[in-house]
Amino acid sequence: MPKVHALKSRGQTAFQQGRAREALNHYLQASREAPNDAEIWHMLAILHGMSGNNDEAEHCCRRVIRLQPGAHSAHNNLGTILKGKGRYKEAADCYREALRLAPNHAAAANNLGTLLRETGDMGGALTQYQNAIRQKPDYAEAYSNLGALLQDMGRVQEALQAYQQAVQLQPANA
């Protein structure tokens, strides 16, 4: 397995340095050497997703889940891919599974909140954004999403407070 370790290491270095194509090539080679390594498939899902190859990203996420059913991040990532494909019910199921596996997964709660908001379930979205913020009090994106939801609901004063919190946490992202 030293070859696999070296390929993963080179892939991670390339990824961290913004050389996604090179990272993808290293991880693809590693996947041929170690087809049951969930970490490799996780990175392949991320890299395929970054390149816009959502079918391959979906395949890789599903492979991670088969290898490690409890991989909550893979369920969350699969939800994001499926949402992008317009498969909202499946995406919501993935986010819910991520939250079942890791109830404190703030990103999954935020993602589920966004999906629920987009599909008209304002109450469900509100619950999920509040859950995300409860899990990660410095989550500027969740505060911003909460602000948009509250604004949509006509709760302007509360929306303003949420927006102010988001800007306080991330002033450069006004």
XYZ file of C-alpha atoms in Angstrom:
174
model
C 0.000 0.000 0.000
C 2.945 2.427 -0.014
C 2.068 3.265 -3.629
C -1.516 4.120 -2.644
C -0.322 6.254 0.233
C 2.049 8.134 -2.089
C -0.709 8.693 -4.671
C -3.104 9.971 -2.011
C -0.411 12.246 -0.618
C 0.397 13.688 -4.046
C -3.313 14.050 -4.760
C -3.917 15.897 -1.492
C -0.973 18.221 -2.100
C -2.183 19.015 -5.623
C -5.711 19.603 -4.287
C -4.478 21.975 -1.571
C -2.447 23.885 -4.148
C -5.447 24.323 -6.444
C -4.316 21.849 -9.091
C -7.588 19.947 -9.299
C -6.915 18.105 -12.567
C -3.614 16.765 -11.262
C -5.267 15.780 -7.963
C -8.009 13.974 -9.871
C -5.446 11.979 -11.839
C -3.623 10.904 -8.658
C -6.855 9.859 -6.955
C -8.097 8.006 -10.046
C -4.862 6.031 -10.108
C -5.150 5.386 -6.370
C -8.733 4.136 -6.836
C -7.483 1.478 -9.245
C -4.892 0.368 -6.695
C -7.259 0.455 -3.698
C -10.863 0.182 -4.936
C -12.287 -0.171 -1.411
C -10.674 2.926 0.083
C -13.575 5.239 0.998
C -11.251 8.224 1.495
C -10.157 8.003 -2.146
C -13.763 7.861 -3.375
C -14.666 10.806 -1.138
C -11.941 12.922 -2.721
C -12.978 11.760 -6.196
C -16.552 12.878 -5.443
C -15.304 16.315 -4.407
C -13.023 16.665 -7.426
C -15.672 15.504 -9.904
C -18.160 17.877 -8.284
C -15.715 20.769 -8.604
C -15.292 20.025 -12.295
C -19.054 19.913 -12.844
C -19.139 16.186 -13.546
C -22.135 15.528 -11.301
C -22.831 12.031 -12.611
C -19.354 10.879 -11.610
C -19.577 12.800 -8.332
C -22.862 11.030 -7.566
C -21.319 7.656 -8.412
C -18.357 8.341 -6.114
C -20.566 9.489 -3.220
C -22.661 6.357 -3.553
C -19.457 4.290 -3.533
C -18.349 5.953 -0.284
C -21.753 5.221 1.257
C -21.559 1.562 0.192
C -18.095 1.285 1.738
C -18.955 3.316 4.853
C -22.733 3.615 5.420
C -22.128 5.904 8.392
C -20.170 8.491 6.399
C -22.416 11.469 7.142
C -20.408 13.857 4.945
C -20.948 11.584 1.940
C -24.712 11.662 2.543
C -24.583 15.468 2.783
C -22.478 15.744 -0.388
C -24.781 13.358 -2.251
C -27.726 15.512 -1.180
C -26.065 18.567 -2.701
C -25.382 16.731 -5.962
C -28.957 15.413 -6.186
C -30.385 18.859 -5.379
C -28.336 20.247 -8.263
C -29.919 17.628 -10.505
C -33.416 18.655 -9.391
C -33.967 15.426 -7.433
C -35.271 17.209 -4.347
C -36.905 14.356 -2.455
C -33.797 12.195 -2.749
C -31.639 15.170 -1.755
C -33.782 15.848 1.322
C -33.523 12.164 2.267
C -29.727 12.377 2.015
C -29.557 15.487 4.195
C -31.861 13.858 6.743
C -29.690 10.737 6.777
C -26.593 12.887 7.335
C -28.378 14.514 10.275
C -29.528 11.154 11.628
C -25.926 9.941 11.547
C -24.489 13.208 12.888
C -27.178 15.362 14.551
C -24.673 18.198 14.986
C -23.847 18.383 11.243
C -24.524 22.102 10.765
C -23.860 22.077 7.008
C -26.424 19.309 6.450
C -29.009 21.245 8.483
C -28.261 24.415 6.503
C -28.448 22.532 3.212
C -31.737 20.892 4.177
C -33.066 24.295 5.220
C -32.203 25.749 1.828
C -33.841 22.860 0.000
C -36.983 23.157 2.136
C -37.131 26.908 1.551
C -36.806 26.405 -2.197
C -39.610 23.825 -2.165
C -41.944 25.999 -0.089
C -41.649 24.425 3.366
C -40.890 27.638 5.248
C -41.501 26.164 8.707
C -39.188 23.231 8.023
C -36.551 25.580 6.632
C -36.778 27.786 9.720
C -36.253 24.775 11.982
C -33.226 23.627 10.002
C -31.542 27.036 9.872
C -32.058 27.403 13.619
C -30.623 23.907 14.094
C -27.558 24.808 11.997
C -26.969 27.965 14.044
C -27.474 26.093 17.322
C -24.827 23.580 16.228
C -22.425 26.187 14.880
C -23.088 29.662 16.359
C -20.518 31.303 14.068
C -22.117 29.978 10.849
C -22.504 33.176 8.826
C -24.077 31.434 5.819
C -26.831 29.973 8.000
C -27.558 33.408 9.468
C -27.731 34.869 5.967
C -30.064 32.087 4.822
C -32.180 32.571 7.942
C -32.381 36.284 7.160
C -33.587 35.612 3.621
C -36.198 33.167 4.884
C -37.459 35.542 7.560
C -37.631 38.309 4.969
C -39.687 36.019 2.696
C -41.983 35.360 5.648
C -42.468 39.112 6.212
C -40.610 39.038 9.516
C -38.447 42.000 8.558
C -37.080 42.957 11.986
C -35.929 39.392 12.690
C -34.491 39.161 9.177
C -32.479 42.319 9.775
C -31.074 40.856 12.990
C -30.059 37.651 11.214
C -28.422 39.610 8.385
C -26.564 41.781 10.901
C -25.257 38.677 12.648
C -24.091 37.249 9.305
C -22.246 40.457 8.433
C -20.718 40.659 11.918
C -19.366 37.123 11.478
C -18.179 37.708 7.907
C -17.811 41.434 7.219
C -16.237 40.855 3.799
C -19.248 38.844 2.652
C -21.886 41.552 2.823
